[in-house]
Amino acid sequence: MKTPLYKYYDQLIKKLGPQNWWPAETDFEVIIGAVLTQNTNWKNVEKAIGNLKKYNLLDPLKLLQIDSETLGELIKPSGYFNIKSKRLKNFLRWFNENYSLDIDKLKSQPLDNLREEILSISGIGKETADSILLYALSKLTFVVDAYTYRILTRHELVPYEIDYDGLKNEIESELPKDLKIYNEFHALLVNVGKNFCKKSEALCDKCPLNKFLEGKSPAI
Ligand code: SF4
């Protein structure tokens, strides 16, 4: 018997199809994108990553070696560039000191240790850490965000006061332990949050999750 959230996943994959995240050519590019996407839209991240590619800098050692100001200039399109430049540098220094900039060494670590370590890097929050772990390092950890919270609270599946880890644990307890499902379900919820379940309006009539509302009227 499928859990409620597994049924949501089934419905979304059927109606919206695979989202094929993360849009990147390498695992390292996923990590850079996960840091840059904080508080901005993906188009701006693409421009910043495009600049790094243009100068052939999408490489851990090269990014570690360039100075923060130059890095900040290159990633300017992603916004908050001084802060993000520092965050990238913090990540790269940790990556170099602990894993010799070797992504396979990172991947070989157990999830719990690695999550704790990544969360100890200044400026890296839970959503960014879980995005890196799931999409770059193929670790079985679910990524939650404001879209996830909005959809699940509007469907009265979780309480309003739930925090990041509570929401993540709730979803993980309802899904099969399957990387592909974790990968797609987060991306599908982002799709729903952007296109149907918006902050200021809920386009329930057009939304693929409408059938699960069962007479509830979502609070906006
Ligand atoms: S059915 Fe309505 S409340 Fe539910 S996710 Fe879609 S837009 Fe949001």
mmCIF file of C-alpha atoms and ligand atoms in Angstrom:
data_model
loop_
_atom_site.group_PDB
_atom_site.id
_atom_site.type_symbol
_atom_site.label_atom_id
_atom_site.label_comp_id
_atom_site.label_asym_id
_atom_site.label_seq_id
_atom_site.Cartn_x
_atom_site.Cartn_y
_atom_site.Cartn_z
ATOM 1 C CA MET A 1 0.000 0.000 0.000
ATOM 2 C CA LYS A 2 1.479 3.341 -1.044
ATOM 3 C CA THR A 3 1.834 6.186 1.453
ATOM 4 C CA PRO A 4 0.105 9.535 0.684
ATOM 5 C CA LEU A 5 3.328 11.207 -0.424
ATOM 6 C CA TYR A 6 4.311 8.298 -2.622
ATOM 7 C CA LYS A 7 0.950 8.763 -4.340
ATOM 8 C CA TYR A 8 1.778 12.464 -4.831
ATOM 9 C CA TYR A 9 5.054 11.419 -6.432
ATOM 10 C CA ASP A 10 3.282 8.939 -8.724
ATOM 11 C CA GLN A 11 0.794 11.572 -9.807
ATOM 12 C CA LEU A 12 3.456 14.192 -10.515
ATOM 13 C CA ILE A 13 5.784 11.917 -12.455
ATOM 14 C CA LYS A 14 2.798 10.761 -14.509
ATOM 15 C CA LYS A 15 1.493 14.268 -15.230
ATOM 16 C CA LEU A 16 4.708 16.322 -15.438
ATOM 17 C CA GLY A 17 7.267 13.679 -16.427
ATOM 18 C CA PRO A 18 10.907 13.370 -15.320
ATOM 19 C CA GLN A 19 12.556 16.727 -14.587
ATOM 20 C CA ASN A 20 16.090 15.317 -15.097
ATOM 21 C CA TRP A 21 17.847 17.413 -12.481
ATOM 22 C CA TRP A 22 20.431 18.719 -11.836
ATOM 23 C CA PRO A 23 21.136 20.740 -14.994
ATOM 24 C CA ALA A 24 24.955 20.507 -15.003
ATOM 25 C CA GLU A 25 27.775 18.823 -16.912
ATOM 26 C CA THR A 26 29.777 17.650 -13.889
ATOM 27 C CA ASP A 27 29.287 16.918 -10.180
ATOM 28 C CA PHE A 28 31.520 19.867 -9.342
ATOM 29 C CA GLU A 29 29.292 22.158 -11.405
ATOM 30 C CA VAL A 30 26.308 20.917 -9.337
ATOM 31 C CA ILE A 31 28.107 21.975 -6.152
ATOM 32 C CA ILE A 32 28.868 25.440 -7.509
ATOM 33 C CA GLY A 33 25.266 25.798 -8.733
ATOM 34 C CA ALA A 34 23.877 24.722 -5.335
ATOM 35 C CA VAL A 35 25.827 27.491 -3.584
ATOM 36 C CA LEU A 36 25.033 30.140 -6.201
ATOM 37 C CA THR A 37 21.290 29.416 -6.392
ATOM 38 C CA GLN A 38 20.616 30.705 -2.875
ATOM 39 C CA ASN A 39 18.194 33.671 -3.072
ATOM 40 C CA THR A 40 18.174 33.963 -6.843
ATOM 41 C CA ASN A 41 16.622 32.333 -9.901
ATOM 42 C CA TRP A 42 18.307 29.716 -12.016
ATOM 43 C CA LYS A 43 18.789 31.978 -15.052
ATOM 44 C CA ASN A 44 21.123 34.191 -13.003
ATOM 45 C CA VAL A 45 23.045 31.147 -11.810
ATOM 46 C CA GLU A 46 23.457 30.015 -15.405
ATOM 47 C CA LYS A 47 24.982 33.380 -16.322
ATOM 48 C CA ALA A 48 27.444 33.153 -13.408
ATOM 49 C CA ILE A 49 28.412 29.584 -14.292
ATOM 50 C CA GLY A 50 28.692 30.649 -17.935
ATOM 51 C CA ASN A 51 31.303 33.238 -16.888
ATOM 52 C CA LEU A 52 33.313 30.601 -15.014
ATOM 53 C CA LYS A 53 33.177 28.299 -18.037
ATOM 54 C CA LYS A 54 34.176 31.103 -20.403
ATOM 55 C CA TYR A 55 37.455 31.546 -18.493
ATOM 56 C CA ASN A 56 37.879 27.796 -18.027
ATOM 57 C CA LEU A 57 37.594 28.159 -14.255
ATOM 58 C CA LEU A 58 35.015 25.506 -13.441
ATOM 59 C CA ASP A 59 37.678 23.474 -11.731
ATOM 60 C CA PRO A 60 38.250 23.120 -7.950
ATOM 61 C CA LEU A 61 41.973 23.939 -8.001
ATOM 62 C CA LYS A 62 41.614 26.951 -10.288
ATOM 63 C CA LEU A 63 38.748 28.348 -8.211
ATOM 64 C CA LEU A 64 40.715 27.789 -5.036
ATOM 65 C CA GLN A 65 43.653 29.713 -6.482
ATOM 66 C CA ILE A 66 41.895 32.797 -7.826
ATOM 67 C CA ASP A 67 41.297 35.626 -5.381
ATOM 68 C CA SER A 68 37.877 36.243 -3.853
ATOM 69 C CA GLU A 69 37.411 39.605 -5.610
ATOM 70 C CA THR A 70 37.944 38.116 -9.070
ATOM 71 C CA LEU A 71 35.638 35.242 -8.214
ATOM 72 C CA GLY A 72 33.047 37.736 -6.963
ATOM 73 C CA GLU A 73 33.198 39.663 -10.267
ATOM 74 C CA LEU A 74 32.682 36.473 -12.284
ATOM 75 C CA ILE A 75 29.690 35.285 -10.272
ATOM 76 C CA LYS A 76 28.125 38.770 -10.028
ATOM 77 C CA PRO A 77 25.002 37.800 -12.065
ATOM 78 C CA SER A 78 23.951 35.408 -9.284
ATOM 79 C CA GLY A 79 23.559 38.276 -6.766
ATOM 80 C CA TYR A 80 25.038 38.652 -3.254
ATOM 81 C CA PHE A 81 28.297 37.977 -5.043
ATOM 82 C CA ASN A 82 30.663 38.974 -2.221
ATOM 83 C CA ILE A 83 28.914 36.649 0.212
ATOM 84 C CA LYS A 84 28.690 33.832 -2.330
ATOM 85 C CA SER A 85 32.330 34.244 -3.293
ATOM 86 C CA LYS A 86 33.271 33.806 0.392
ATOM 87 C CA ARG A 87 30.988 30.774 0.705
ATOM 88 C CA LEU A 88 32.543 29.139 -2.345
ATOM 89 C CA LYS A 89 36.013 29.835 -0.984
ATOM 90 C CA ASN A 90 35.023 28.359 2.401
ATOM 91 C CA PHE A 91 33.770 25.231 0.655
ATOM 92 C CA LEU A 92 36.875 24.941 -1.530
ATOM 93 C CA ARG A 93 39.278 25.359 1.388
ATOM 94 C CA TRP A 94 37.412 22.629 3.340
ATOM 95 C CA PHE A 95 37.343 20.419 0.220
ATOM 96 C CA ASN A 96 41.082 20.881 -0.271
ATOM 97 C CA GLU A 97 42.119 20.414 3.373
ATOM 98 C CA ASN A 98 39.960 17.330 3.982
ATOM 99 C CA TYR A 99 39.547 15.645 0.611
ATOM 100 C CA SER A 100 42.389 16.984 -1.577
ATOM 101 C CA LEU A 101 39.764 18.389 -4.014
ATOM 102 C CA ASP A 102 38.894 14.813 -4.992
ATOM 103 C CA ILE A 103 35.168 14.370 -5.513
ATOM 104 C CA ASP A 104 35.432 10.564 -5.383
ATOM 105 C CA LYS A 105 36.868 10.813 -1.859
ATOM 106 C CA LEU A 106 33.867 12.932 -0.909
ATOM 107 C CA LYS A 107 31.485 10.389 -2.409
ATOM 108 C CA SER A 108 33.094 7.556 -0.477
ATOM 109 C CA GLN A 109 32.088 9.061 2.879
ATOM 110 C CA PRO A 110 28.967 7.916 4.736
ATOM 111 C CA LEU A 111 26.013 10.300 4.459
ATOM 112 C CA ASP A 112 25.629 11.281 8.121
ATOM 113 C CA ASN A 113 29.288 12.234 8.634
ATOM 114 C CA LEU A 114 29.428 14.098 5.363
ATOM 115 C CA ARG A 115 26.203 16.052 6.026
ATOM 116 C CA GLU A 116 27.527 17.151 9.400
ATOM 117 C CA GLU A 117 30.850 18.171 7.890
ATOM 118 C CA ILE A 118 29.282 20.146 5.049
ATOM 119 C CA LEU A 119 26.924 21.882 7.472
ATOM 120 C CA SER A 120 29.923 22.988 9.522
ATOM 121 C CA ILE A 121 31.238 25.050 6.573
ATOM 122 C CA SER A 122 30.400 28.702 7.192
ATOM 123 C CA GLY A 123 27.551 29.896 4.942
ATOM 124 C CA ILE A 124 26.347 26.462 3.830
ATOM 125 C CA GLY A 125 22.798 25.828 5.072
ATOM 126 C CA LYS A 126 20.716 22.679 5.125
ATOM 127 C CA GLU A 127 19.032 23.087 1.738
ATOM 128 C CA THR A 128 22.377 23.736 0.022
ATOM 129 C CA ALA A 129 24.066 20.869 1.870
ATOM 130 C CA ASP A 130 21.305 18.414 0.965
ATOM 131 C CA SER A 131 21.318 19.592 -2.668
ATOM 132 C CA ILE A 132 25.060 18.917 -2.850
ATOM 133 C CA LEU A 133 24.670 15.544 -1.150
ATOM 134 C CA LEU A 134 21.777 14.364 -3.308
ATOM 135 C CA TYR A 135 22.517 15.848 -6.711
ATOM 136 C CA ALA A 136 26.335 15.957 -6.772
ATOM 137 C CA LEU A 137 27.301 13.096 -4.468
ATOM 138 C CA SER A 138 24.355 10.698 -4.997
ATOM 139 C CA LYS A 139 23.575 10.406 -1.276
ATOM 140 C CA LEU A 140 20.099 9.421 -0.161
ATOM 141 C CA THR A 141 18.962 12.623 1.531
ATOM 142 C CA PHE A 142 15.824 14.547 0.593
ATOM 143 C CA VAL A 143 16.030 18.263 -0.215
ATOM 144 C CA VAL A 144 13.221 20.410 1.166
ATOM 145 C CA ASP A 145 12.601 24.060 0.451
ATOM 146 C CA ALA A 146 9.938 26.774 0.648
ATOM 147 C CA TYR A 147 7.955 25.132 -2.189
ATOM 148 C CA THR A 148 7.837 21.794 -0.356
ATOM 149 C CA TYR A 149 6.677 23.518 2.835
ATOM 150 C CA ARG A 150 3.988 25.520 1.013
ATOM 151 C CA ILE A 151 2.531 22.534 -0.842
ATOM 152 C CA LEU A 152 2.499 20.176 2.128
ATOM 153 C CA THR A 153 1.064 22.730 4.561
ATOM 154 C CA ARG A 154 -1.617 23.778 2.069
ATOM 155 C CA HIS A 155 -2.597 20.108 1.853
ATOM 156 C CA GLU A 156 -2.567 19.881 5.661
ATOM 157 C CA LEU A 157 -0.069 17.025 5.535
ATOM 158 C CA VAL A 158 2.332 18.671 7.981
ATOM 159 C CA PRO A 159 1.871 21.328 10.700
ATOM 160 C CA TYR A 160 2.784 24.970 10.010
ATOM 161 C CA GLU A 161 5.396 24.982 12.765
ATOM 162 C CA ILE A 162 7.387 22.097 11.246
ATOM 163 C CA ASP A 163 11.095 22.866 10.745
ATOM 164 C CA TYR A 164 13.508 21.835 7.974
ATOM 165 C CA ASP A 165 14.571 18.512 9.479
ATOM 166 C CA GLY A 166 11.025 17.658 10.566
ATOM 167 C CA LEU A 167 9.756 18.157 7.025
ATOM 168 C CA LYS A 168 12.661 16.213 5.536
ATOM 169 C CA ASN A 169 12.171 13.298 7.957
ATOM 170 C CA GLU A 170 8.443 13.211 7.287
ATOM 171 C CA ILE A 171 8.982 12.957 3.515
ATOM 172 C CA GLU A 172 11.799 10.421 3.831
ATOM 173 C CA SER A 173 9.615 8.221 6.045
ATOM 174 C CA GLU A 174 6.987 8.051 3.288
ATOM 175 C CA LEU A 175 9.175 7.427 0.251
ATOM 176 C CA PRO A 176 11.025 4.278 -0.839
ATOM 177 C CA LYS A 177 14.800 4.600 -0.288
ATOM 178 C CA ASP A 178 15.432 5.310 -3.933
ATOM 179 C CA LEU A 179 17.797 7.968 -5.295
ATOM 180 C CA LYS A 180 15.829 8.456 -8.499
ATOM 181 C CA ILE A 181 12.619 9.108 -6.559
ATOM 182 C CA TYR A 182 14.333 11.554 -4.182
ATOM 183 C CA ASN A 183 15.930 13.296 -7.148
ATOM 184 C CA GLU A 184 12.720 13.609 -9.170
ATOM 185 C CA PHE A 185 10.268 14.310 -6.341
ATOM 186 C CA HIS A 186 12.127 17.402 -5.136
ATOM 187 C CA ALA A 187 12.369 18.703 -8.708
ATOM 188 C CA LEU A 188 8.668 17.952 -9.313
ATOM 189 C CA LEU A 189 7.648 19.829 -6.157
ATOM 190 C CA VAL A 190 9.704 22.808 -7.330
ATOM 191 C CA ASN A 191 7.847 22.661 -10.643
ATOM 192 C CA VAL A 192 4.472 22.659 -8.832
ATOM 193 C CA GLY A 193 5.531 25.475 -6.496
ATOM 194 C CA LYS A 194 6.699 27.663 -9.375
ATOM 195 C CA ASN A 195 3.859 27.034 -11.790
ATOM 196 C CA PHE A 196 0.753 26.217 -9.734
ATOM 197 C CA CYS A 197 1.158 26.560 -5.977
ATOM 198 C CA LYS A 198 2.464 30.119 -5.988
ATOM 199 C CA LYS A 199 3.026 32.234 -2.909
ATOM 200 C CA SER A 200 0.221 34.692 -3.649
ATOM 201 C CA GLU A 201 -2.177 32.373 -5.471
ATOM 202 C CA ALA A 202 -2.889 28.667 -5.798
ATOM 203 C CA LEU A 203 -3.915 27.611 -9.306
ATOM 204 C CA CYS A 204 -5.576 24.449 -8.020
ATOM 205 C CA ASP A 205 -7.862 23.997 -11.046
ATOM 206 C CA LYS A 206 -4.836 23.423 -13.281
ATOM 207 C CA CYS A 207 -2.584 21.692 -10.744
ATOM 208 C CA PRO A 208 -1.752 17.977 -10.993
ATOM 209 C CA LEU A 209 -2.088 17.671 -7.197
ATOM 210 C CA ASN A 210 -5.670 18.969 -7.230
ATOM 211 C CA LYS A 211 -7.188 15.514 -6.756
ATOM 212 C CA PHE A 212 -5.500 15.219 -3.351
ATOM 213 C CA LEU A 213 -7.129 18.380 -1.954
ATOM 214 C CA GLU A 214 -10.320 16.422 -1.198
ATOM 215 C CA GLY A 215 -12.481 19.459 -0.524
ATOM 216 C CA LYS A 216 -9.843 21.396 1.444
ATOM 217 C CA SER A 217 -9.426 25.036 0.465
ATOM 218 C CA PRO A 218 -5.764 25.945 0.764
ATOM 219 C CA ALA A 219 -4.900 28.938 2.940
ATOM 220 C CA ILE A 220 -2.942 31.547 0.972
HETATM 221 S S1 SF4 B 1 -3.734 21.659 -5.702
HETATM 222 FE FE1 SF4 B 1 -3.665 23.809 -5.091
HETATM 223 S S2 SF4 B 1 -2.868 23.799 -2.996
HETATM 224 FE FE2 SF4 B 1 -2.422 21.822 -3.902
HETATM 225 S S3 SF4 B 1 -0.340 22.014 -4.691
HETATM 226 FE FE3 SF4 B 1 -1.761 22.455 -6.356
HETATM 227 S S4 SF4 B 1 -2.000 24.679 -6.328
HETATM 228 FE FE4 SF4 B 1 -1.140 24.068 -4.341
#
